[in-house]
Structure formats: C-alpha cells, structure tokens
XYZ file of C-alpha atoms in Angstrom:
203
model
C -24.657 -76.189 51.713
C -22.617 -72.948 51.332
C -21.986 -73.757 47.662
C -25.735 -74.196 47.051
C -26.541 -70.918 48.786
C -23.896 -69.144 46.735
C -25.349 -70.529 43.507
C -28.849 -69.437 44.492
C -27.661 -65.936 45.306
C -25.655 -65.669 42.101
C -28.622 -66.754 39.982
C -30.801 -64.179 41.742
C -28.200 -61.459 41.075
C -28.024 -62.479 37.429
C -31.827 -62.421 37.161
C -32.015 -58.889 38.580
C -29.277 -57.676 36.241
C -31.018 -59.292 33.267
C -34.250 -57.459 34.036
C -32.404 -54.162 34.553
C -30.696 -54.449 31.159
C -34.030 -55.301 29.503
C -35.809 -52.380 31.187
C -33.136 -49.848 30.247
C -32.141 -51.027 26.768
C -34.814 -53.457 25.578
C -34.830 -57.241 25.509
C -32.858 -57.297 22.245
C -29.934 -55.891 24.245
C -29.975 -58.730 26.784
C -26.811 -60.718 26.205
C -24.431 -62.649 28.401
C -21.862 -59.882 27.975
C -24.316 -57.077 28.779
C -25.423 -58.779 31.988
C -21.825 -59.513 32.939
C -20.935 -55.855 32.471
C -23.947 -54.836 34.555
C -22.639 -56.980 37.408
C -19.020 -55.977 36.922
C -18.145 -59.579 36.138
C -16.678 -61.515 33.249
C -18.784 -63.308 30.681
C -17.210 -66.569 31.878
C -18.632 -65.908 35.342
C -22.144 -65.646 33.896
C -21.856 -68.733 31.688
C -20.756 -70.757 34.705
C -24.342 -70.362 35.978
C -26.362 -69.825 32.775
C -24.571 -71.172 29.689
C -26.785 -69.582 27.017
C -28.765 -66.438 26.312
C -32.021 -68.410 26.407
C -31.182 -69.794 29.851
C -30.175 -66.309 30.964
C -33.653 -65.004 30.168
C -35.397 -68.110 31.480
C -33.543 -67.630 34.764
C -35.017 -64.128 35.045
C -38.508 -65.540 34.487
C -37.922 -68.278 37.038
C -36.981 -65.708 39.666
C -40.103 -63.688 38.844
C -42.288 -66.679 39.717
C -42.357 -65.960 43.478
C -43.484 -62.388 42.803
C -46.234 -63.571 40.455
C -47.397 -66.193 42.949
C -47.645 -63.590 45.709
C -49.498 -61.130 43.479
C -51.912 -63.835 42.357
C -52.647 -64.851 45.950
C -53.360 -61.233 46.877
C -55.601 -60.743 43.850
C -57.644 -63.910 44.291
C -57.904 -63.775 48.074
C -60.648 -66.098 49.301
C -62.587 -66.222 46.035
C -63.925 -69.589 44.892
C -65.352 -71.168 41.771
C -66.222 -68.990 38.804
C -65.496 -65.779 40.721
C -61.950 -67.012 41.270
C -61.668 -68.024 37.607
C -62.816 -64.578 36.466
C -60.440 -62.791 38.851
C -57.543 -64.946 37.672
C -58.306 -64.179 34.030
C -58.609 -60.438 34.664
C -55.357 -60.440 36.623
C -53.490 -62.159 33.814
C -54.822 -59.650 31.279
C -53.468 -56.488 32.861
C -50.226 -54.771 32.073
C -47.437 -52.830 33.743
C -43.985 -51.717 32.566
C -42.369 -54.569 34.501
C -44.802 -57.147 33.108
C -44.061 -55.937 29.580
C -40.380 -56.682 30.151
C -41.098 -60.204 31.400
C -43.435 -60.877 28.481
C -40.757 -59.738 26.042
C -38.247 -62.051 27.708
C -40.759 -64.893 27.459
C -41.158 -64.336 23.705
C -37.386 -64.161 23.264
C -36.958 -67.522 25.013
C -39.599 -69.115 22.798
C -37.756 -67.845 19.726
C -34.472 -69.264 21.023
C -35.993 -72.725 21.491
C -35.447 -73.312 17.780
C -31.737 -73.044 18.446
C -31.933 -76.141 20.626
C -32.205 -74.632 24.097
C -34.588 -77.293 25.365
C -33.680 -76.853 29.035
C -34.578 -73.158 28.899
C -37.866 -73.999 27.226
C -38.771 -76.568 29.873
C -38.038 -73.997 32.570
C -40.232 -71.520 30.732
C -43.058 -74.036 30.483
C -42.883 -74.712 34.213
C -43.392 -70.979 34.808
C -45.989 -70.129 32.179
C -48.168 -73.223 32.469
C -48.389 -73.199 36.261
C -51.749 -71.399 36.218
C -53.578 -73.721 33.812
C -54.901 -75.975 36.578
C -56.386 -72.899 38.251
C -58.291 -72.147 35.049
C -59.489 -75.728 34.904
C -60.638 -75.808 38.540
C -62.714 -72.663 38.103
C -64.110 -73.811 34.763
C -65.532 -76.935 36.400
C -67.826 -74.706 38.435
C -69.149 -73.144 35.243
C -69.650 -76.296 33.179
C -68.215 -79.604 34.271
C -68.720 -81.215 30.870
C -66.928 -78.423 28.991
C -64.453 -77.390 31.706
C -61.356 -78.297 29.710
C -62.514 -76.332 26.659
C -63.442 -73.298 28.757
C -60.049 -73.403 30.461
C -58.336 -73.735 27.080
C -60.157 -70.716 25.633
C -59.448 -68.445 28.599
C -55.845 -69.590 28.860
C -55.242 -69.009 25.138
C -56.966 -65.609 25.352
C -54.561 -64.576 28.106
C -51.509 -65.886 26.240
C -52.613 -64.144 23.061
C -53.076 -60.906 24.967
C -49.578 -61.176 26.394
C -48.124 -61.393 22.891
C -50.208 -58.471 21.595
C -49.268 -56.382 24.629
C -45.644 -56.694 23.505
C -46.245 -56.485 19.768
C -48.674 -53.534 19.809
C -49.154 -52.133 23.338
C -50.718 -48.880 22.157
C -53.246 -50.727 20.007
C -54.241 -53.050 22.833
C -54.595 -50.941 25.992
C -56.050 -52.492 29.127
C -59.508 -50.962 28.661
C -59.912 -52.506 25.188
C -58.746 -55.893 26.441
C -60.926 -55.802 29.549
C -64.076 -54.935 27.588
C -63.689 -57.930 25.300
C -62.653 -60.101 28.232
C -65.798 -59.233 30.200
C -67.927 -60.254 27.217
C -66.042 -63.527 26.981
C -66.431 -64.213 30.708
C -70.136 -63.417 30.624
C -70.902 -65.770 27.733
C -68.410 -68.487 28.538
C -68.510 -68.536 32.339
C -71.225 -66.598 34.155
C -74.220 -67.360 31.902
C -73.502 -71.082 31.994
C -72.663 -71.289 35.690
C -73.990 -74.613 36.954
C -76.598 -74.607 39.755
C -76.086 -76.567 42.918
C -78.093 -79.699 43.486
C -80.493 -77.799 45.778
C -81.192 -75.103 43.244
C -79.346 -71.805 43.955
C -76.583 -70.735 41.596
C -73.044 -71.349 42.762
C -71.148 -68.211 43.790
C-alpha cells in the first residue's frame, strides 16, 4: 500500500509540474527534462513513472479529470433532459487560460500518437470521451430516433471548438462561439423536443 500511495502522489506532482511548465513556457516546452527540472529531480526519476513525453502530457490530463468532473456537476446541477444537454454543451464551449493549456496538451498527445504512444492515446480517450454518453442521454429527450446523430453533432462541435480555441483564440472568442451554439441548440434540440405522452413538452 505505501508504494501505491507514493506512486499516486508522484504522478500528481508530475502532473502539476507539467501544467506549470505549459502555462509559463507553452506546451512546446513540455519535455521530460523540463518537468524534471521543475521538480528538482532527474529525468530518470520522471521516466520511472511516465516513460514518454506523450504519457507525461496524458498524465496531466488524467489528473485534470477530477476537476472537470466537479465543475461539470456544479454546472449541470439538477437539470434534466434537453436542458441538461444544452448546459453541458455550453459548458464545454467556454474557455479559460487553464483550459487553453489542457486543450493544447490534448492536441500534443494526439500528434504524438503517430509515434506509437498507444497507451497515452487510450488514456486520452478515456478522458475526452467520458462525456459522450451525457450528450446521448440528453439527445434522447429531444428526438429518440435521431439521438445518436444529435449527440454526434454536438460532440463534434465542442471538439472542433476546442481545437479552434487553441489554433486561433482571438478569432474565436466565447461570444462568437456561443451565438452559433445557441442557434445550433435551438434548431437541433429545443425545436424538436419530443412531447410527453400526455401532451406537454418535456422540460
């Protein structure tokens, strides 16, 4: 048990140092050596826990998951159905300096997958795809027959936004994104919301 606790703590320390390096110097500067120097450790110490740069960045994303889960719970509260789906989509399409760092790390990991870092990619997928079922659940309240397609469109919209927010943040500010998103939600979700069996619209 002590060894497991030590590993967990070390991975958390490495994740924090990774994010700090990315925030201060950009994600291109995130290397095993840079993170080791940030922690006052050797590169060998870092590679004992995360053997590649891709896994280094994926580890940072993995440790951000708890924060995202808590923020999502706070944002969605007790909302249900299409209202929950809309709130989830809006939440995913907002930005902050910290989110920009995580999105840049995410893109870097995807690029490194071509170098054969499959384990890092699978970790990334477990983080980034965790919300898809939430999209699907909400979409069923809008249109049960087309729920999967609605979920796909909203999910891809959010993922596309995340890339553009890194590629061209000034060209895609939150207000521009939210205006187009509200149009998409109105046409795709709210106007096709399915009525209950007894008549009133579902809310």
